[in-house]
mmCIF file of C-alpha atoms and ligand atoms in Angstrom:
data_model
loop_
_atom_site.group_PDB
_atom_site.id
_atom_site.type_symbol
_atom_site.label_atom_id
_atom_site.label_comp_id
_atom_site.label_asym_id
_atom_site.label_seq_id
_atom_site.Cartn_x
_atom_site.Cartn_y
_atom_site.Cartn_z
ATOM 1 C CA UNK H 1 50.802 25.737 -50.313
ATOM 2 C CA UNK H 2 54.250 26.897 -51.728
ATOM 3 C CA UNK H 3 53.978 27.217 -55.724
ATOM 4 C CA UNK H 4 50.782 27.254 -57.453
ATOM 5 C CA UNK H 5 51.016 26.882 -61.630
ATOM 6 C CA UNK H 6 48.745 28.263 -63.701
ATOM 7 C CA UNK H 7 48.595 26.408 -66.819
ATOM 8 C CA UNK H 8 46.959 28.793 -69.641
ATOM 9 C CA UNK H 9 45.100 27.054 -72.142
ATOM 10 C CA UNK H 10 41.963 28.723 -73.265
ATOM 11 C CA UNK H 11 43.626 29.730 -76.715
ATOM 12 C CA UNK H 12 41.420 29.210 -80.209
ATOM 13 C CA UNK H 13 44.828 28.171 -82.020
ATOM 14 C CA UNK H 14 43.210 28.832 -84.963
ATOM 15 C CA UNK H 15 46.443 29.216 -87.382
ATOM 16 C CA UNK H 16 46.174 25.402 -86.819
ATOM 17 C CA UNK H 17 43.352 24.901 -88.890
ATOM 18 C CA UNK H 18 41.727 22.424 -86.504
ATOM 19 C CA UNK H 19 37.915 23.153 -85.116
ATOM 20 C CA UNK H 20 38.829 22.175 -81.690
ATOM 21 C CA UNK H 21 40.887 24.691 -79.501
ATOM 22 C CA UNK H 22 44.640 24.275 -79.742
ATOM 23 C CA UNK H 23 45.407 22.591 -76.321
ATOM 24 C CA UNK H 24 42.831 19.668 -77.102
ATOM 25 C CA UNK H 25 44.458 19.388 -80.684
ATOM 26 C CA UNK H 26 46.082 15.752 -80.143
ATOM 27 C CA UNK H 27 50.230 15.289 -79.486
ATOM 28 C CA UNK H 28 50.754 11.571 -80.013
ATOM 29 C CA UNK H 29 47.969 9.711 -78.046
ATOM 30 C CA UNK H 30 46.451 12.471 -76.064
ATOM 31 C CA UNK H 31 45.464 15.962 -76.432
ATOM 32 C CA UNK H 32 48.113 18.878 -76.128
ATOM 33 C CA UNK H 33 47.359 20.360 -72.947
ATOM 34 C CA UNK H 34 48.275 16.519 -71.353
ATOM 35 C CA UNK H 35 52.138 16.722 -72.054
ATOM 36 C CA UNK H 36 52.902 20.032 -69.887
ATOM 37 C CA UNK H 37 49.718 19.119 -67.618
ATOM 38 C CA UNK H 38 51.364 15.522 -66.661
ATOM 39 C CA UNK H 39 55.054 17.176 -66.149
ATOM 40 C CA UNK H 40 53.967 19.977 -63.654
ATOM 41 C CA UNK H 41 51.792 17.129 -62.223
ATOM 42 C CA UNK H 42 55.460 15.468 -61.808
ATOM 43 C CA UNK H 43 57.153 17.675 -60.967
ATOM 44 C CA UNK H 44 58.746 18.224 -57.318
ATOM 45 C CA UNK H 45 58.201 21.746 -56.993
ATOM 46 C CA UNK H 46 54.710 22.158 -57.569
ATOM 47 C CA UNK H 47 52.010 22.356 -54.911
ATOM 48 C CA UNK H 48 48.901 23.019 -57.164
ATOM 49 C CA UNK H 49 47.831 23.358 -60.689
ATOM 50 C CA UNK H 50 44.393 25.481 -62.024
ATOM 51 C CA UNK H 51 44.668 25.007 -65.877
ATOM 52 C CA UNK H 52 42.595 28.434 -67.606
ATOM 53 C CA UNK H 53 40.512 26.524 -69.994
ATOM 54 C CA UNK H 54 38.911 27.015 -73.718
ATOM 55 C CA UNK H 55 35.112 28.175 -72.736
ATOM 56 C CA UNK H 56 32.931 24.899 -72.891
ATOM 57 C CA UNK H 57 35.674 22.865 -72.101
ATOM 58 C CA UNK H 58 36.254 23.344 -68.028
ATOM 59 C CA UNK H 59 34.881 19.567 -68.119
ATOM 60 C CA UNK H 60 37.028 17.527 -70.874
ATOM 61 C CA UNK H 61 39.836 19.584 -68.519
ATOM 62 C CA UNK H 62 39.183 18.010 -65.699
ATOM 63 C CA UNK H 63 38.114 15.010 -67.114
ATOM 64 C CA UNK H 64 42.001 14.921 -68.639
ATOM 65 C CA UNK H 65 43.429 15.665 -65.459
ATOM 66 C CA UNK H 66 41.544 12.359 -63.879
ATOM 67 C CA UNK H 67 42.995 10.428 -66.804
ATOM 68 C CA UNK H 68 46.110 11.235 -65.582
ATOM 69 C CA UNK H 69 45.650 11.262 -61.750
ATOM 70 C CA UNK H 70 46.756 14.757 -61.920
ATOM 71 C CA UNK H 71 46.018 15.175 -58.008
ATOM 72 C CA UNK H 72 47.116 18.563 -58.064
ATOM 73 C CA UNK H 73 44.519 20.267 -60.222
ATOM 74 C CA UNK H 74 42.328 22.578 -57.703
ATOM 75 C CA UNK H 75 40.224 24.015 -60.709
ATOM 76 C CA UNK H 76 39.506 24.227 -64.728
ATOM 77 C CA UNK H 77 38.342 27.960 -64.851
ATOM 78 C CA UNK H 78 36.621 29.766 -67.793
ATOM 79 C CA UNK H 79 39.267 31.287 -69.962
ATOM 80 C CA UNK H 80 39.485 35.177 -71.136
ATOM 81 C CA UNK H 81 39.059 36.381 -74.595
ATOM 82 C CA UNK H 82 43.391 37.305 -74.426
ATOM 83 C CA UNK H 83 46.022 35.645 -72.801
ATOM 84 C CA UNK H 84 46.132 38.114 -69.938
ATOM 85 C CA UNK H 85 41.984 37.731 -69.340
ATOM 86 C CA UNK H 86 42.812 33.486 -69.026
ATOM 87 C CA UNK H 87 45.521 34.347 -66.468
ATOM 88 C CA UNK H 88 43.909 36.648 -63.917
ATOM 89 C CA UNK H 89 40.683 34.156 -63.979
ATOM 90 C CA UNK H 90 43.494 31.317 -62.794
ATOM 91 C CA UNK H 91 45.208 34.109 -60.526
ATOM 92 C CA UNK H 92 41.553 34.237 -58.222
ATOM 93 C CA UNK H 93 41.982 30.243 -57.797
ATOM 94 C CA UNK H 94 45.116 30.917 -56.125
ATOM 95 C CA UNK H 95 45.335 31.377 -52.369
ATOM 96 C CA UNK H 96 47.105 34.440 -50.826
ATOM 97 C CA UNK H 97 48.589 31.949 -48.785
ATOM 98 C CA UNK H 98 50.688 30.528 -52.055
ATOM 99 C CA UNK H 99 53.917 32.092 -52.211
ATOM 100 C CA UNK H 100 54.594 31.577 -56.078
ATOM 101 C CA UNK H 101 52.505 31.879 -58.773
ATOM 102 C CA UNK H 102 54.601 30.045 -61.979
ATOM 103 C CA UNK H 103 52.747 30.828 -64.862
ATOM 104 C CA UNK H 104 52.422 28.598 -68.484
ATOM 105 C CA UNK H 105 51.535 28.305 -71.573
ATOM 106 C CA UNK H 106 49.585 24.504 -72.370
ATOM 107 C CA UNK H 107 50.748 25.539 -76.268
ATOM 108 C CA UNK H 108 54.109 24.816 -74.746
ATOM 109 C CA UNK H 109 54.380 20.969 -74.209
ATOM 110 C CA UNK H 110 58.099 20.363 -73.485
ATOM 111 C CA UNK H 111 58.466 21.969 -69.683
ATOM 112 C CA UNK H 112 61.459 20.737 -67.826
ATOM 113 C CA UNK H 113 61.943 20.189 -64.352
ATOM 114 C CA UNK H 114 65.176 22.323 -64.941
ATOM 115 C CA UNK H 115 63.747 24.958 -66.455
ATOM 116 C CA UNK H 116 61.013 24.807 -63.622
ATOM 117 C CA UNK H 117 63.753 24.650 -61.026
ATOM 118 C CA UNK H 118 65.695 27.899 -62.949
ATOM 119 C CA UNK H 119 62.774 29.902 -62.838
ATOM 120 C CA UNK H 120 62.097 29.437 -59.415
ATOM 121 C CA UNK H 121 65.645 29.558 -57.690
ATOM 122 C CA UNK H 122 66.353 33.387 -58.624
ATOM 123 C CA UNK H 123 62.606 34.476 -55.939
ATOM 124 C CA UNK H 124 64.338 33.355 -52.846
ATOM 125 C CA UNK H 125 67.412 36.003 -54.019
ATOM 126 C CA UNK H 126 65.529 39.190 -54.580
ATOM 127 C CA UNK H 127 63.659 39.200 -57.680
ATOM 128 C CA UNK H 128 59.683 39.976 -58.024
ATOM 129 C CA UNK H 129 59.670 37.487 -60.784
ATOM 130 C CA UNK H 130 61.967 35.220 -63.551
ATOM 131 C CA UNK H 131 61.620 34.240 -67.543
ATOM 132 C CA UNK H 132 63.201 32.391 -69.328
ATOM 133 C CA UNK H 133 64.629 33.756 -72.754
ATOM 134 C CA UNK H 134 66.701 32.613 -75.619
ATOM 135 C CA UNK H 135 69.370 35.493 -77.622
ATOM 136 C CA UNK H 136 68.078 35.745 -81.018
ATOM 137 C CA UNK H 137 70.137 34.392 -83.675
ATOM 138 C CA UNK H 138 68.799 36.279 -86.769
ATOM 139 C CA UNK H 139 69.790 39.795 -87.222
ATOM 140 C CA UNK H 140 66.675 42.009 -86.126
ATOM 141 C CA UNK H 141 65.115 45.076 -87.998
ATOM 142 C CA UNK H 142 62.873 47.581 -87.139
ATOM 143 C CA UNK H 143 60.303 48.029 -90.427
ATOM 144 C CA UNK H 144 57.509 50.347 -91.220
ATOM 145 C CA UNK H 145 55.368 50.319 -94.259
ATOM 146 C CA UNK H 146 58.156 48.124 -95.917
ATOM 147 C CA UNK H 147 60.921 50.004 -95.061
ATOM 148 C CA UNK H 148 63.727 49.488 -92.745
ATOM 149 C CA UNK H 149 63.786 52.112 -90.272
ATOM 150 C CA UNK H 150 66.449 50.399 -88.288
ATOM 151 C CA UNK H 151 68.901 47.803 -87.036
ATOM 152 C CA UNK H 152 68.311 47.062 -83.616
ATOM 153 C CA UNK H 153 71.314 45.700 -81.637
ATOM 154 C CA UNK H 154 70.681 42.373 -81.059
ATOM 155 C CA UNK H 155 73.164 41.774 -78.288
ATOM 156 C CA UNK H 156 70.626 43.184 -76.107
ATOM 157 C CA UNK H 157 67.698 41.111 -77.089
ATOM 158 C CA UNK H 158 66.272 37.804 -76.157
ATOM 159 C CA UNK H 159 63.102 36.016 -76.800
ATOM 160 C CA UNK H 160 61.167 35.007 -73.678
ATOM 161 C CA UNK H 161 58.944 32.093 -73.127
ATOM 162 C CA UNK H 162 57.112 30.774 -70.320
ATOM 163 C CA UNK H 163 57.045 29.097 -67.568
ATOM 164 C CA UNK H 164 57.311 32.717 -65.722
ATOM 165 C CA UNK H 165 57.522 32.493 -62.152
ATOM 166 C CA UNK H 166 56.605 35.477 -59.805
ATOM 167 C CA UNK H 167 55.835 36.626 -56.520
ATOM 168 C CA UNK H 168 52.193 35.775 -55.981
ATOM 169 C CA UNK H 169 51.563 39.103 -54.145
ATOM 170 C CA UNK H 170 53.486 41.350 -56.909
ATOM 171 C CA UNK H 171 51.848 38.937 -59.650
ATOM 172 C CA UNK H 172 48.169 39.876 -58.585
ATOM 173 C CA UNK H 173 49.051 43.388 -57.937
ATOM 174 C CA UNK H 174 50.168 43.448 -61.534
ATOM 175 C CA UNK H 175 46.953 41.696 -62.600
ATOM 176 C CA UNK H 176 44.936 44.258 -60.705
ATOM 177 C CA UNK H 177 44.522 46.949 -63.237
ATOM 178 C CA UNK H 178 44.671 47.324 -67.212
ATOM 179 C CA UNK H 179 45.739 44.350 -69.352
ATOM 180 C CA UNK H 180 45.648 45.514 -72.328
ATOM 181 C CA UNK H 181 48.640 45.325 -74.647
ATOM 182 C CA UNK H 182 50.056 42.533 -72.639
ATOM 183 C CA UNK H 183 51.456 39.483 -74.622
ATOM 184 C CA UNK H 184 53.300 38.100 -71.061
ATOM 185 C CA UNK H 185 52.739 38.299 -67.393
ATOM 186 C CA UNK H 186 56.146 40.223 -66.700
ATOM 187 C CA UNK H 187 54.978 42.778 -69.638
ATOM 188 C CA UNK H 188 52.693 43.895 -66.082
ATOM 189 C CA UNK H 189 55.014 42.841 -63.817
ATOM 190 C CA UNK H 190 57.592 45.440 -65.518
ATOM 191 C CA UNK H 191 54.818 48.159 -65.792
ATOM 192 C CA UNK H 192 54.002 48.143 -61.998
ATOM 193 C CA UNK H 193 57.711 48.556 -61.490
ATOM 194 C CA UNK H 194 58.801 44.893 -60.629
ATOM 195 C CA UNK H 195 62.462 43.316 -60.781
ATOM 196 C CA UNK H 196 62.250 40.192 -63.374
ATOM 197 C CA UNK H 197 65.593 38.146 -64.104
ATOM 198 C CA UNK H 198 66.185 36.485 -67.235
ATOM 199 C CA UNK H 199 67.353 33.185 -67.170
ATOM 200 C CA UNK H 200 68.458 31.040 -69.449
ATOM 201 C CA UNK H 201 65.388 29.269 -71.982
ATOM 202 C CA UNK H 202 65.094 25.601 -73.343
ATOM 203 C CA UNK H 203 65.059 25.456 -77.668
ATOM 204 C CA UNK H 204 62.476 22.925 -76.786
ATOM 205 C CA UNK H 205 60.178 24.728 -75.426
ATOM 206 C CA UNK H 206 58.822 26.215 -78.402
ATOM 207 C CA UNK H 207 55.098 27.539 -78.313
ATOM 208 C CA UNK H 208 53.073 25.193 -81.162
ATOM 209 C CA UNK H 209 51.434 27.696 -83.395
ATOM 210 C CA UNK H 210 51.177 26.045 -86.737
ATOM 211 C CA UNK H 211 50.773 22.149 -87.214
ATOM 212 C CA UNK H 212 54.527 21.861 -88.409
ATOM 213 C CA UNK H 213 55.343 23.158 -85.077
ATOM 214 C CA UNK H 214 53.085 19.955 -83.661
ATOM 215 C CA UNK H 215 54.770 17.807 -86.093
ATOM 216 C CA UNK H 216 58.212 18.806 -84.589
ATOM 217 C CA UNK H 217 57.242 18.826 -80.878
ATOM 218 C CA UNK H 218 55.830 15.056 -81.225
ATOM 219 C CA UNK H 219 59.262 13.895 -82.695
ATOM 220 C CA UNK H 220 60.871 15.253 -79.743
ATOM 221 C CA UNK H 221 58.969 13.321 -77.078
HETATM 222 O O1 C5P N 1 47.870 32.842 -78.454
HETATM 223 P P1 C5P N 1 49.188 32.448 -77.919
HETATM 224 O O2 C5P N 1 49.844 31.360 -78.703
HETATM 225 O O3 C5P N 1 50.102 33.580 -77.581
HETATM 226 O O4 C5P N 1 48.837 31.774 -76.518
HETATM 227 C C1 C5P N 1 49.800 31.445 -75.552
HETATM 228 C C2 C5P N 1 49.114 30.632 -74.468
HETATM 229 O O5 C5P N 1 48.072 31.409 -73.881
HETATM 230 C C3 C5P N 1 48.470 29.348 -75.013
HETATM 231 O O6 C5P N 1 48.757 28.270 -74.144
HETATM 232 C C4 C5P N 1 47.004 29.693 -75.055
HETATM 233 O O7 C5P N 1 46.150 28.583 -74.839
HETATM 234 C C5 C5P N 1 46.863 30.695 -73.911
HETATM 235 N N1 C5P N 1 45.727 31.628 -74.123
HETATM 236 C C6 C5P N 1 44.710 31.671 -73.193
HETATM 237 N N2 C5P N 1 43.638 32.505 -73.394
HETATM 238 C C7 C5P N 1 43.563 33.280 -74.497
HETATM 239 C C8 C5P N 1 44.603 33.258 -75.463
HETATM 240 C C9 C5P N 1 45.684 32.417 -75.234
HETATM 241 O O8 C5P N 1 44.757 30.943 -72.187
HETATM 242 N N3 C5P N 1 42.485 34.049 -74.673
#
């Protein structure tokens, strides 16, 4: 019952050109959503997967997850029209008995069982929730109507990706009231006054947004 992922896939991915929805856009053999659906499936951590899915495609979803005996797949729900929407529809799937709720993006295919075990590690010290996050290597400026307004001081910046893992309690609490604005689950999380570590991020585990980005994931696998 433990730690339930929600796998968020119902993106359009449209700066990839494609006309089918980014996480059915192939990687090598199979379609994108397979890569980080077959490594939470292996991974020794995870109790349960419901995968948000692109409206219309709840059945190739779970059709996939037969293909690859991905036993742990409870559900394919309908996806929102944001990122937040596709969440809280995977969020009711989950069980109040489910201590964890680790939350990811299918645009991000390279998920390791470190990262998996970093994120989790830091809930059984204290924290409501855990990202990962990279330090930003480029010098960062604050712009408006072409003009720099500022230099922001990097040292105190990082870049967070997902998987985010959370309390499942503090996660739906978070998920109970407005979502707008929010490009993250901790964004929430944050807002309703929760304690979120940062750990360490993977390079890896970029999100694929343009078909470059595919290009580079596949010579990585
Ligand atoms: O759009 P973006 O690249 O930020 O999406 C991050 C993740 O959220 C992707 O895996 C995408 O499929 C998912 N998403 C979703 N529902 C939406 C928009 C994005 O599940 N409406």
């Amino acid at each position: 019952m433990g730690v339930w992922a929600l796998l968020v896939a119902a993106g359009t991915g449209e700066r990839l050109g494609e006309e089918r929805p980014k996480a059915f856009v192939r990687l090598g053999e199979l379609p994108l959503l397979a890569e980080s659906l077959r490594r939470l499936e292996e991974s020794g951590w995870i109790d349960s997967i419901v995968v948000a899915a692109p409206s219309g495609w709840e059945e190739p979803t779970i059709l996939l997850a037969e293909e690859l005996s991905a036993a742990k797949v409870v559900a394919a729900v309908t996806g929102g029209a944001t990122r937040a929407e596709s969440v809280r529809a995977a969020l009711s799937e989950v069980p109040d008995a489910a201590a964890v709720a680790l939350v990811h993006d299918a645009a991000r295919p390279l998920l390791t069982e470190e990262l998996i075990e970093r994120v989790l590690t830091p809930l059984s010290e204290g924290w409501d929730g855990v990202v990962p996050g990279l330090g930003i290597p480029d010098t960062v400026k604050r712009v408006r109507d072409d003009a720099i307004v500022e230099t922001v001081d990097r040292s105190e910046l990082v870049a967070v990706q997902t998987p985010q893992a959370f309390l499942t309690a503090v996660l739906r609490r978070a998920y109970a009231g407005d979502l707008s604005g929010a490009t993250d689950c901790s964004a929430l999380v944050e807002a309703a006054g929760g304690r979120v570590k940062v750990v360490r991020g993977d390079p890896r585990l970029m999100k694929v947004t343009t078909t470059a980005d595919l290009e580079l994931v596949a010579s990585w696998l």
